[in-house]
Coordinates of C-alpha atoms and ligand atoms in Angstrom, one line a residue:
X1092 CA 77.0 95.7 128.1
X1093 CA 80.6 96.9 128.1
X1094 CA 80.0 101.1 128.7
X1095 CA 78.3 102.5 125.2
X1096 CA 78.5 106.1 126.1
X1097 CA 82.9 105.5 126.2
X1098 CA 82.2 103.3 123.0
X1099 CA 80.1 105.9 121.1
X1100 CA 83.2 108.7 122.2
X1101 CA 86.1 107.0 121.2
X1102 CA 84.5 105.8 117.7
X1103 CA 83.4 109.5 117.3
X1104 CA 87.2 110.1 118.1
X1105 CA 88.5 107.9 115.7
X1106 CA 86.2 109.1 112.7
X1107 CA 86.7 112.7 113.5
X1108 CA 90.4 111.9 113.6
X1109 CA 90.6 109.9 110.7
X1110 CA 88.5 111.9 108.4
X1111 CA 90.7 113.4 105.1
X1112 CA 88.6 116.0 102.8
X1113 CA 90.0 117.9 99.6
X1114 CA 91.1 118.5 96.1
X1115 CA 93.3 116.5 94.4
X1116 CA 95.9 117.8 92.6
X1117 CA 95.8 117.8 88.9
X1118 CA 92.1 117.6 87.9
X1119 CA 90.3 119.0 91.3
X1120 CA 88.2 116.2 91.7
X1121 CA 86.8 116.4 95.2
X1122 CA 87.6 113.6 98.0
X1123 CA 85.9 113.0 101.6
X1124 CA 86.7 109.6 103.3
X1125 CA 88.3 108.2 106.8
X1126 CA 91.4 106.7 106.2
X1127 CA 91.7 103.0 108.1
X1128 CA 94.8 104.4 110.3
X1129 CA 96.5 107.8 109.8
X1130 CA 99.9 105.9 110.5
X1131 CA 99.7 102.7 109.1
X1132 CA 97.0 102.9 106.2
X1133 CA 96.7 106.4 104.9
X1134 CA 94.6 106.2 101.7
X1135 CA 91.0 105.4 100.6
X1136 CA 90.4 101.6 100.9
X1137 CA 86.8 100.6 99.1
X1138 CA 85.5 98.3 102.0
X1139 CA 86.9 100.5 104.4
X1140 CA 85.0 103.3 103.5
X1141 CA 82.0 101.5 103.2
X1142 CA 82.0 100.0 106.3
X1143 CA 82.5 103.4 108.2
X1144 CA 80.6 105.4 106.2
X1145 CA 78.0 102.6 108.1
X1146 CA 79.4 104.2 111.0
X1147 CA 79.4 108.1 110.1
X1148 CA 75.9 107.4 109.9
X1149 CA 75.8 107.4 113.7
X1150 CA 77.4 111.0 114.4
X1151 CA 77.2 112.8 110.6
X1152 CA 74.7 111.2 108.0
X1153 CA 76.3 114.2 105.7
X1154 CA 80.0 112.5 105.9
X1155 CA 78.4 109.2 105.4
X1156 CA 77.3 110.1 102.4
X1157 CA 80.2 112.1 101.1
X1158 CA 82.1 108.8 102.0
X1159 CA 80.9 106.9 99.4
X1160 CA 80.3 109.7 96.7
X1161 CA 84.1 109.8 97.2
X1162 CA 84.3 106.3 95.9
X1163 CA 81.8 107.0 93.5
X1164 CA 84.2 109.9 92.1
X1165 CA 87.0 107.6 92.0
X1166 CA 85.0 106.1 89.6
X1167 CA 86.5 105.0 85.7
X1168 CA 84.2 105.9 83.0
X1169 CA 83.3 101.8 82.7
X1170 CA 82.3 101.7 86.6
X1171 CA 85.5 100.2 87.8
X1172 CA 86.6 101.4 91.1
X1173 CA 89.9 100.0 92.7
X1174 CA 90.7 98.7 95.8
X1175 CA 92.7 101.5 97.4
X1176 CA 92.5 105.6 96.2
X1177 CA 95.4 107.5 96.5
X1178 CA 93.6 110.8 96.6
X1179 CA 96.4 112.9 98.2
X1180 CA 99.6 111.4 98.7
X1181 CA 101.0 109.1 95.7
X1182 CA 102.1 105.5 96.4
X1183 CA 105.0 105.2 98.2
X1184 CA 108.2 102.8 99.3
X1185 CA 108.1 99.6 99.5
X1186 CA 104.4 99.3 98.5
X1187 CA 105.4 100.3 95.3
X1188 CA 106.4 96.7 94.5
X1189 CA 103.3 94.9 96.3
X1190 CA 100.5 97.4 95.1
X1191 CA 98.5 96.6 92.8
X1192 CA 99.2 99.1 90.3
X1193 CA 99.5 98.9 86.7
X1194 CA 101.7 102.1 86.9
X1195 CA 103.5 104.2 89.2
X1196 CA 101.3 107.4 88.9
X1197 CA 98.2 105.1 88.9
X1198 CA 95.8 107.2 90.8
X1199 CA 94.1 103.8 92.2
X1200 CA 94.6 100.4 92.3
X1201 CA 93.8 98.2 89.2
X1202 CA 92.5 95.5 91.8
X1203 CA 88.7 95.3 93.3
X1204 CA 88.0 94.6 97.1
X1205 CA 84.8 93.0 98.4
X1206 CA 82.2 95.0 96.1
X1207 CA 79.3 96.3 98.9
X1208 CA 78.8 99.7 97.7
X1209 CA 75.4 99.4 96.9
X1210 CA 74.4 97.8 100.1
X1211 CA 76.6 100.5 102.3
X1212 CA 74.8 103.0 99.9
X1213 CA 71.4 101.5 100.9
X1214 CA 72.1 101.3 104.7
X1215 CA 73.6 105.3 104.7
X1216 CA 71.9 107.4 101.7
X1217 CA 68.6 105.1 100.5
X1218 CA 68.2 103.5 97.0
X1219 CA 70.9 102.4 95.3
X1220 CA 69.4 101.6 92.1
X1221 CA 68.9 105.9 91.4
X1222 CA 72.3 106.3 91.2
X1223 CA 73.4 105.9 87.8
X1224 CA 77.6 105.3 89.0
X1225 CA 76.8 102.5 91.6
X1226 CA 74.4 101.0 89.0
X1227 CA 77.5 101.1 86.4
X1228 CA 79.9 99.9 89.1
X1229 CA 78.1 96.7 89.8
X1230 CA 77.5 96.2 85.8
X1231 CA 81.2 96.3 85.6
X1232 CA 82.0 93.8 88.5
X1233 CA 78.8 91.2 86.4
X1234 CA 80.7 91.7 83.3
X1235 CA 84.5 91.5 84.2
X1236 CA 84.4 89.2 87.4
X1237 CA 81.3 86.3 87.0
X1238 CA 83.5 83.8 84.6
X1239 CA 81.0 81.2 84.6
X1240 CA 78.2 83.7 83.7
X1241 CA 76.3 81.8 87.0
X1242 CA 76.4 85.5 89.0
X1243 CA 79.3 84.3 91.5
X1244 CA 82.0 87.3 91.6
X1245 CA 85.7 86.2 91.3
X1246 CA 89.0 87.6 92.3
X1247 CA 92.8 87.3 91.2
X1248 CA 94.5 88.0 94.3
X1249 CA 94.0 87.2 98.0
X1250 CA 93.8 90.7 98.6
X1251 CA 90.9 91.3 96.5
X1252 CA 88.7 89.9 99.0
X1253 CA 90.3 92.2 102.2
X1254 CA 91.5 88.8 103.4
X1255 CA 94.7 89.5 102.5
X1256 CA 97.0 86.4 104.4
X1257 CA 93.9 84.6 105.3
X1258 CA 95.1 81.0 105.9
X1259 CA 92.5 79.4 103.4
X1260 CA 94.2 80.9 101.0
X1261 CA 97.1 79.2 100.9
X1262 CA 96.1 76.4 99.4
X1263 CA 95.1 78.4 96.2
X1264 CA 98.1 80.9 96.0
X1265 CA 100.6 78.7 97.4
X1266 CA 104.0 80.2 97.5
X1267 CA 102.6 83.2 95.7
X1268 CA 100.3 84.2 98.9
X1269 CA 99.9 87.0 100.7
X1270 CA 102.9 88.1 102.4
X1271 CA 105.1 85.6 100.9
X1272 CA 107.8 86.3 99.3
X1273 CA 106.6 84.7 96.1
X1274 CA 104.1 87.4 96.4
X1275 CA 105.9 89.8 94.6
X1276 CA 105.8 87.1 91.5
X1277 CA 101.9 87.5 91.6
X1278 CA 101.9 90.9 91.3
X1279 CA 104.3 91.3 88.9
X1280 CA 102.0 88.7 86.7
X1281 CA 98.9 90.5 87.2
X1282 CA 99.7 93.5 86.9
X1283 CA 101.2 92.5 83.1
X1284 CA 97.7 90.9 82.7
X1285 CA 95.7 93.8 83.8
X1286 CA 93.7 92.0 86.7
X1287 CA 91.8 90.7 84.1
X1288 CA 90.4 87.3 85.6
X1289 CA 89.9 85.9 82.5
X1290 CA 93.5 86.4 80.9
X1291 CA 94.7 84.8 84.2
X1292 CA 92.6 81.9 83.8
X1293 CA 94.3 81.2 80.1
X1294 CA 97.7 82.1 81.9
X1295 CA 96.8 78.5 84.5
X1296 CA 95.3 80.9 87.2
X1297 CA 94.8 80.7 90.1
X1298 CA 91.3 82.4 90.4
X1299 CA 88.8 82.0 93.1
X1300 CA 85.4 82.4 94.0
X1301 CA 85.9 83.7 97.9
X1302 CA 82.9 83.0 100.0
X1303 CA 82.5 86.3 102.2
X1304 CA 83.4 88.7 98.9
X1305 CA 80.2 86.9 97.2
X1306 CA 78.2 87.4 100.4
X1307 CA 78.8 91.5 100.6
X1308 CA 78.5 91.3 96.3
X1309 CA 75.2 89.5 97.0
X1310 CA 74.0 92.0 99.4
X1311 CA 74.9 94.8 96.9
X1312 CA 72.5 92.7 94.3
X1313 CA 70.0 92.9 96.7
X1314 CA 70.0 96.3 97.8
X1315 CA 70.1 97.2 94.0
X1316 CA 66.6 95.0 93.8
X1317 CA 68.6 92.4 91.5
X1318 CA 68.4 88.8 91.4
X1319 CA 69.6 86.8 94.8
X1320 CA 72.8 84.7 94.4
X1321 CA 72.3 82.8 97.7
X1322 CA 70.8 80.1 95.5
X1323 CA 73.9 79.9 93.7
X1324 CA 75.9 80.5 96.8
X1325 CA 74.3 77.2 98.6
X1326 CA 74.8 75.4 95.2
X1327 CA 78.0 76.0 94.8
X1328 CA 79.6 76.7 97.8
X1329 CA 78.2 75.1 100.9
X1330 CA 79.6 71.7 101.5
X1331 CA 76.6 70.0 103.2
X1332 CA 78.2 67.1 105.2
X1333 CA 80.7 70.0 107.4
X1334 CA 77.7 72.2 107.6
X1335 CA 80.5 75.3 106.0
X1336 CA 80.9 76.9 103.2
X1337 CA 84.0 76.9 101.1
X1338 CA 85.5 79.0 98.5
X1339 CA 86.0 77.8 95.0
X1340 CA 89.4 77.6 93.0
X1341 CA 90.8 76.9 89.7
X1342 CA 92.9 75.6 89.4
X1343 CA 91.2 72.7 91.5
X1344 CA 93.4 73.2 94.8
X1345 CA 95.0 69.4 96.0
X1346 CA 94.2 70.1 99.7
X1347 CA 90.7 71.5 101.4
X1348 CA 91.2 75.0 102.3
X1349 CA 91.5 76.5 105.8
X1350 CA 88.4 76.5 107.8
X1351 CA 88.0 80.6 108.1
X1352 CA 84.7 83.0 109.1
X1353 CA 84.2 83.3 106.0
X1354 CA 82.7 79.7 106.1
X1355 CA 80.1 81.7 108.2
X1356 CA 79.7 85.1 106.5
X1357 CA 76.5 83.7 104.5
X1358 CA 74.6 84.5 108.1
X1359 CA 74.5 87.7 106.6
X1360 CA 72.3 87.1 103.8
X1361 CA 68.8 87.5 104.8
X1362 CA 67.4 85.2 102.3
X1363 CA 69.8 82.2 103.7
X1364 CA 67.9 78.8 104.3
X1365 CA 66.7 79.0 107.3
X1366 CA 68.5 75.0 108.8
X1367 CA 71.4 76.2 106.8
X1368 CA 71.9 79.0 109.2
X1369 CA 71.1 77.6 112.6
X1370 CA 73.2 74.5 111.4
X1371 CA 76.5 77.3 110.7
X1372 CA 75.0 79.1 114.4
X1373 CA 74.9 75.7 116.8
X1374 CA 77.8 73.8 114.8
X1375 CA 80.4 76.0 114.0
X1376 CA 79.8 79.9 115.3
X1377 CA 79.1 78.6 119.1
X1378 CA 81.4 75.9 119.5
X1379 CA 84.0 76.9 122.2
X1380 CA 86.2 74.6 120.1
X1381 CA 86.1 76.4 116.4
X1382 CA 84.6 79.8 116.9
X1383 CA 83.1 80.9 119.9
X1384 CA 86.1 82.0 121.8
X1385 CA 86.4 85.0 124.4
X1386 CA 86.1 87.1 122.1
X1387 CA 84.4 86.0 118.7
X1388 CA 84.8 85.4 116.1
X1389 CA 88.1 84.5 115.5
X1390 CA 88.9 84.9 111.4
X1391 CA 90.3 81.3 111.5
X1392 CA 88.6 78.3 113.6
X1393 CA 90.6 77.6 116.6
X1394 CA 90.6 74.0 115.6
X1395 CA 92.3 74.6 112.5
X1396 CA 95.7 74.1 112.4
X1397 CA 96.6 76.9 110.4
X1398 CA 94.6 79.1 113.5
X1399 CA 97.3 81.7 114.9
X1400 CA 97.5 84.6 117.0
X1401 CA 101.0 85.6 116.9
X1402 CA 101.8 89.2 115.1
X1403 CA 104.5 88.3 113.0
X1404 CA 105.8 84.6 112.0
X1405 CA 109.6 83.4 110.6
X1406 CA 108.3 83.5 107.1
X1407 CA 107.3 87.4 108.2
X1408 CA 104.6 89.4 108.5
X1409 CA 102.0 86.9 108.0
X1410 CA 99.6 88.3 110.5
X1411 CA 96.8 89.1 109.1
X1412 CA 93.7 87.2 109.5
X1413 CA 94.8 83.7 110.8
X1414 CA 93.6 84.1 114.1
X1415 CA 92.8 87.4 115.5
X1416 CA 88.9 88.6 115.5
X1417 CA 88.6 91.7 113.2
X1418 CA 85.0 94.1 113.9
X1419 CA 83.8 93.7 110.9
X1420 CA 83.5 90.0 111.2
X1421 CA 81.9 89.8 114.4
X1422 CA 79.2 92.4 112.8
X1423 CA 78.1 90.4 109.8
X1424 CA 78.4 87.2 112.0
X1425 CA 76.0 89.3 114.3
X1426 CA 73.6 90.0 111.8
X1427 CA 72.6 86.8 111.3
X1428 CA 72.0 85.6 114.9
X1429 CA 70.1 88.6 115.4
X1430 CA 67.7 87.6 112.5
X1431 CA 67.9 84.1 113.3
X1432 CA 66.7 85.3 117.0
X1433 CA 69.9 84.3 119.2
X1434 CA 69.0 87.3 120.9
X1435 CA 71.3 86.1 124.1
X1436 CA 74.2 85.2 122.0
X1437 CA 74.0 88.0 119.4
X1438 CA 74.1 90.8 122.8
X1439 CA 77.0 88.3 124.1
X1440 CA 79.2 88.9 121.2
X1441 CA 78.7 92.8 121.9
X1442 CA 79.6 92.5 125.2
X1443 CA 82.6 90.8 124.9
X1444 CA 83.5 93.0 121.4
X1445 CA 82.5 96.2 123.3
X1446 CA 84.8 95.2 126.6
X1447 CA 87.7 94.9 124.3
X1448 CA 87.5 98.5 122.7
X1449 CA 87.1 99.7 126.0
X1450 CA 90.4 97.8 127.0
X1451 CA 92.4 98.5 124.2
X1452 CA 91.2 101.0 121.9
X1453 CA 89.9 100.5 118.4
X1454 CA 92.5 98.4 117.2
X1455 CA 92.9 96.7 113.9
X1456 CA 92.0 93.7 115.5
X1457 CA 92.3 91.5 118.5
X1458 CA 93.1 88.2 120.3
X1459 CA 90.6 86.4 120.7
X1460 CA 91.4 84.8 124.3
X1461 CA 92.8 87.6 125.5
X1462 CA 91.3 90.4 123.8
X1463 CA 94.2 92.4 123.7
X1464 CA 94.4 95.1 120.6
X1465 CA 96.5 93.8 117.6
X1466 CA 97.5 95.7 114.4
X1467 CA 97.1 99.0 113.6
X1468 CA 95.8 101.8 116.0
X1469 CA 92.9 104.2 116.0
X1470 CA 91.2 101.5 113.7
X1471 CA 88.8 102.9 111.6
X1472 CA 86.2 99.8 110.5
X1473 CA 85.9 98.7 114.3
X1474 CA 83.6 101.6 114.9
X1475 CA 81.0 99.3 113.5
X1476 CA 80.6 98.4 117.4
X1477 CA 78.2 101.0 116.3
X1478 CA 75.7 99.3 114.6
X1479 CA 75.9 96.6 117.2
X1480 CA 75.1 98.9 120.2
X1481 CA 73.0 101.4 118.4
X1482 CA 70.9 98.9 116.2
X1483 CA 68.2 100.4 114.3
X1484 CA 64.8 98.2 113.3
X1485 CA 66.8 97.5 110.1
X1486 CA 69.3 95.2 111.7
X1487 CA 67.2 92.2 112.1
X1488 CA 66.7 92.2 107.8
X1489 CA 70.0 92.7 106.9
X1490 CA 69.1 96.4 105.6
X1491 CA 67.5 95.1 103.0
X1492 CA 63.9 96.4 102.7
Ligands
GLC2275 C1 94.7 95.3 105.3 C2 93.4 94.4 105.3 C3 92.4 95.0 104.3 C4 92.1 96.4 104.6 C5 93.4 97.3 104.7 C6 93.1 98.7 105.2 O1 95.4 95.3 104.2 O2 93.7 93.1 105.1 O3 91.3 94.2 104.3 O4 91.3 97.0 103.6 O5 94.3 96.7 105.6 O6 92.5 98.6 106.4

């Protein structure tokens, strides 16, 4: 095990470093969150937050907590909360034109990002389901983003599932992907529909059901005691003669998508068929060919050939999440082979996680043969090492009592 004690410092850096706390101008509504990278990504991002208020829990439970009340006081009146917050600084430059804003004083974003509130509620604080604004929140997300009225979640833009320029997109978006100049198009169509999933829909779409945004949603339903979706998730997603599961699109898309983690991120789900899992473990997660690489997982399979670990492309700054392993990943990926008891390979993937943070820092993410940091610096979600080197009992269930 790659040196916890330097681990546990330099995430306790990081938080510290990246924590932002005050009043925002205009109504005094109180804010508390880590921002993902003081240079690079300044504001409140949703599944940012959740996923190192996770981590707070290690050094402050308090600033856990006032993590997610923050998002909680982000909060519109009908649940919504947006993707990113911008608590004290407004929107800026160039991201004025790719935001997702539906004007330019919009205090957030009028997009969602993968909805686990609840379950980062129940990991940090305790039950969800007391909480009167999370409760709203997910009625909001069950009444706005489930179009077939089945309980899958789904989203307008890439970027709505955190996956921004994830390669399996492309297929759905097309020249309108993330990062692509025809980008800009997409916005400028959704913001005039209002995100509104099923106006798109009657505009030709796209939409999609995104695997790993429906696993984290799930989780939320469970932590909240509601109904499971895996059954739903297996039904409609899981394509039983690759042994993956695969996201869901309308319009139909001509080609199958990329082959991504997020084939994989059902190993969360505590309630996932048992042979379903060991078949995504032994097929796909430990094949030195797809996904077990030097440093796993990688967020596309190395035999795919969209899988690439280069910064930036010709078509530009395509980088994100075609190749390089991201924390987050490797955690939820994690959770499942602890429960499914890999024990050797579940402390293998901290190993080789863990020797990479103490390498190159906590880094946005990294190569996966090399393990050299990627992306931005003084990451905040790769602190999650946390919960791999400090697990608690609840680890092995998924956190869900
Ligand atoms: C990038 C990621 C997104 C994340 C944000 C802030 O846009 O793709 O998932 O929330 O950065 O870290």
């Amino acid at each position: 095990m790659a040196d916890p004690a330097r681990i546990r410092l330099l995430c306790e850096a990081t938080l510290r470093g990246n924590w932002r706390e005050g009043v925002r101008a205009g109504d005094s509504v109180r804010y508390a969150y880590t921002c993902p990278s003081p240079g690079h990504y300044p504001w409140q991002w949703y599944w940012d937050s959740c996923f190192t208020a996770i981590a707070w829990r290690h050094f402050d439970p308090t600033r856990a907590r006032r993590e997610l009340e923050s998002l909680l006081a982000a909060q519109r009146v009908d649940g919504f909360i947006g993707h990113t917050i911008f608590w004290d600084r407004p929107l800026s430059g160039p991201r004025r034109f790719t935001y997702n804003v539906t004007s330019p004083d919009a205090p957030m974003t009028a997009s969602i990002q993968p909805p686990l509130l609840a379950w980062a509620w129940r990991i940090v604080v305790g039950d969800p389901a007391t909480n009167p604004g999370i409760v709203r929140h997910h009625d909001w997300l069950a009444a706005h983003r489930d179009l077939d009225g089945d309980g899958l979640i789904w989203i307008v833009q890439p970027d709505e599932s955190g996956l921004d320029a994830s390669s399996k997109f492309d297929v759905v978006w097309r020249r309108q992907a993330h990062s692509l100049p025809g980008f800009l198009l997409l916005v400028r169509r959704n913001r005039r529909l209002d995100y509104d999933p099923r106006r798109i829909v009657d505009a030709g779409g796209p939409v999609c059901a995104e695997v790993m945004t429906n696993v984290l949603y799930n989780l939320s339903l469970l932590a909240l005691g509601r109904p499971s979706l895996t059954e739903r998730i297996v039904e409609r997603m899981y394509d039983e003669s690759a042994g993956l599961f695969h996201l869901l699109a309308r319009p139909e898309p001509a080609r199958a998508p990329a082959v991504t983690w997020a084939a994989l991120a059902p190993l969360a789900l505590p309630d996932l068929p048992e042979a379903i899992g060991r078949r995504l473990v032994e097929q796909h997660l430990l094949d030195p060919a797809e996904f077990w690489l030097p440093v796993p997982p990688p967020s596309v399979s190395a035999s795919d050939p969209t899988f690439s670990v280069r910064d930036k492309t010709l078509l530009g700054p395509r980088r994100y999440w075609r190749g390089p392993t991201w924390v987050n990943a490797a955690w939820l990926v994690w959770l499942g082979l602890v429960r499914l008891g890999y024990t050797a390979q579940a402390d293998e993937i901290v190993r080789r996680i863990g020797s990479a943070i103490v390498s190159g820092g906590l880094r946005e993410y990294y190569d996966p043969h090399t393990a050299r940091g990627m992306g931005a610096a003084t990451f905040g979600w790769s602190t999650l090492v946390m919960e791999m080197i400090e697990p608690d009992r609840r680890a092995a269930a998924s956190y869900i009592p």
